[in-house]
Amino acid sequence: MVYAPIAKLDNFTGEENDAQIWLNNNTANSWYQSLVNKPQDFNAFKAEFLRYFSNNNSINCLVNAFTTIKQEETEAVTTYLGCFHQNLCQIQAIDANYFTAPQILNQFICGLRSSILQHVQSLHPGTLQDAVTHTRDFESAKSEANHAQTINLVMNGSSELDSKLEKFSESINKRLEGYLADNHAIYQPPQ
């Protein structure tokens, strides 16, 4: 996973008029509004602003990356879980109490692909471990069901599958007959 800062500072020169432009940005404005102790002068503002926005390894960037993790449609649960856990550990290394257990649980569930998300939500897991267990169980059951369906088709046949195989066999036989007729080849079985 690649981390990117929430905001790029390429255009922030540190001049007072630049500060006003940046405060019109929703992210910067939200940050400023959330400050309990607002800076009393421009230099203090600039120092706080740069501290918050310029560090690519800051908790803000990690949180942004963490809250946007989504399981891809073909991605295994273990891959998604590994990425989720890695990002969470990076945040908790900086601030162990940044997220509450319910927030972590909610983020995990919301990042699941839709088919798994709906199933796990319906089970109302109380902990992250419960959600992980339900997710793995669902993926395992889905995989077994797909495997069983494939075996069933092979063992019992399917009129659609049989029809396609029959047409394919006929096509091959016609091509073979045409080839043999064009080349005047006659098949002689071994003696």
XYZ file of C-alpha atoms in Angstrom:
191
model
C 0.000 0.000 0.000
C 1.281 3.446 -0.914
C 0.636 6.270 1.488
C -0.066 9.767 0.287
C -0.438 12.935 2.294
C -3.942 14.258 2.778
C -2.901 17.522 1.182
C 0.084 18.462 -0.942
C 2.083 21.493 0.101
C 3.509 22.314 -3.313
C 1.592 25.590 -3.448
C 1.924 26.605 0.205
C 4.643 29.251 0.284
C 4.173 30.207 3.902
C 2.939 33.721 3.124
C -0.085 35.080 4.987
C -2.275 35.315 1.868
C -1.471 31.643 1.143
C -2.928 30.689 4.516
C -6.326 32.100 3.529
C -6.318 30.117 0.271
C -5.477 26.925 2.157
C -8.194 27.567 4.734
C -10.718 27.604 1.894
C -9.722 23.983 1.285
C -12.200 21.743 3.185
C -9.498 19.558 4.724
C -7.463 22.501 5.951
C -10.557 24.340 7.158
C -11.799 21.275 9.063
C -8.387 20.935 10.680
C -8.334 24.591 11.692
C -11.895 24.498 13.065
C -11.038 21.419 15.140
C -8.118 23.103 16.922
C -8.919 23.632 20.582
C -6.105 26.159 21.032
C -5.972 28.167 17.823
C -2.594 29.773 17.011
C -2.413 33.401 18.115
C -0.166 34.631 15.296
C 0.769 33.674 11.770
C 4.096 32.043 12.675
C 2.381 29.788 15.205
C -0.310 28.988 12.631
C 2.312 28.171 10.001
C 4.199 25.859 12.385
C 1.000 24.003 13.373
C -0.150 23.780 9.764
C 3.136 22.373 8.496
C 3.371 19.938 11.389
C -0.093 18.597 10.626
C -0.024 18.478 6.823
C 3.547 18.031 5.624
C 4.660 14.758 7.220
C 3.903 11.803 4.917
C 4.193 9.433 7.881
C 1.873 11.474 10.059
C -1.059 9.769 11.680
C -3.386 11.789 9.466
C -2.025 10.187 6.313
C -2.120 6.757 7.911
C -5.715 7.276 9.009
C -6.659 8.404 5.516
C -5.084 5.273 4.027
C -6.699 3.056 6.683
C -10.190 4.437 6.230
C -10.083 3.935 2.475
C -8.978 0.276 2.470
C -11.423 -1.807 0.436
C -11.346 -5.496 -0.380
C -11.139 -5.999 -4.137
C -13.808 -8.218 -5.736
C -11.319 -11.026 -6.416
C -9.133 -10.448 -3.355
C -8.962 -13.166 -0.715
C -10.057 -12.281 2.801
C -6.573 -13.092 4.135
C -5.028 -10.506 1.774
C -7.538 -7.829 2.808
C -7.077 -8.715 6.475
C -3.281 -8.453 6.152
C -3.500 -4.973 4.621
C -6.099 -3.893 7.190
C -3.989 -5.171 10.102
C -0.779 -3.613 8.794
C -2.400 -0.183 8.471
C -4.055 -0.440 11.882
C -0.752 -1.404 13.538
C 0.975 1.630 12.000
C -1.663 3.933 13.478
C -1.611 2.196 16.852
C 2.186 2.473 16.986
C 1.738 6.255 16.987
C -1.439 6.413 19.072
C -2.771 3.171 20.533
C -6.112 4.787 21.404
C -6.776 6.618 18.134
C -9.660 4.275 17.236
C -12.068 2.560 19.601
C -12.803 -1.156 19.196
C -16.254 -0.453 17.664
C -14.675 1.960 15.144
C -12.116 -0.662 14.132
C -14.848 -3.289 13.793
C -16.973 -0.959 11.677
C -14.026 -0.041 9.436
C -13.191 -3.722 8.874
C -16.760 -4.588 7.909
C -17.215 -1.499 5.697
C -14.073 -2.397 3.747
C -15.310 -5.880 2.813
C -16.586 -6.489 -0.703
C -20.362 -6.155 -0.857
C -21.275 -9.861 -1.002
C -19.340 -10.612 2.193
C -20.191 -7.306 3.882
C -23.930 -8.010 3.803
C -23.479 -11.478 5.283
C -21.166 -10.340 8.089
C -23.389 -7.356 8.952
C -26.400 -9.669 9.226
C -24.587 -11.670 11.928
C -23.995 -8.545 14.086
C -20.460 -9.413 15.233
C -19.550 -7.896 18.585
C -15.788 -7.913 18.125
C -13.250 -7.675 15.337
C -12.335 -11.318 15.939
C -15.991 -12.337 15.489
C -16.153 -10.400 12.213
C -12.917 -11.973 10.967
C -14.194 -15.456 11.866
C -17.536 -14.847 10.101
C -15.705 -13.463 7.069
C -13.361 -16.446 6.809
C -16.228 -18.895 7.336
C -18.271 -17.220 4.605
C -15.393 -17.235 2.133
C -14.626 -20.874 2.931
C -18.280 -21.911 2.557
C -18.560 -19.994 -0.716
C -15.437 -21.691 -2.032
C -16.711 -25.133 -1.006
C -20.097 -24.427 -2.607
C -18.422 -23.418 -5.884
C -16.266 -26.552 -5.744
C -19.307 -28.748 -5.036
C -21.215 -27.138 -7.910
C -18.344 -27.858 -10.296
C -18.133 -31.492 -9.142
C -21.908 -31.835 -9.478
C -21.787 -30.560 -13.066
C -18.995 -32.973 -13.947
C -20.518 -35.987 -12.174
C -24.172 -35.507 -13.042
C -23.797 -33.619 -16.241
C -25.786 -30.676 -17.316
C -27.980 -30.558 -20.359
C -26.428 -27.220 -21.288
C -22.894 -28.535 -20.751
C -23.717 -31.788 -22.576
C -25.167 -29.827 -25.473
C -22.074 -27.634 -25.754
C -19.764 -30.653 -25.602
C -21.816 -32.466 -28.237
C -21.699 -29.470 -30.587
C -17.962 -29.140 -30.009
C -17.419 -32.849 -30.769
C -19.507 -32.574 -33.963
C -17.483 -29.547 -35.041
C -14.214 -31.425 -34.531
C -15.517 -34.504 -36.365
C -16.618 -32.382 -39.351
C -13.236 -30.650 -39.501
C -11.444 -33.990 -39.259
C -13.622 -35.532 -41.982
C -12.959 -32.508 -44.215
C -9.234 -32.722 -43.576
C -9.152 -36.445 -44.345
C -11.217 -35.963 -47.524
C -9.014 -33.088 -48.724
C -5.818 -35.009 -48.109
C -7.126 -38.407 -49.262
C -5.854 -39.894 -46.087
C -7.280 -43.136 -44.977
C -6.899 -44.206 -41.424
C -5.316 -47.609 -41.021
C -5.481 -49.045 -37.513
C -2.233 -50.558 -36.236
C -1.845 -54.310 -36.802
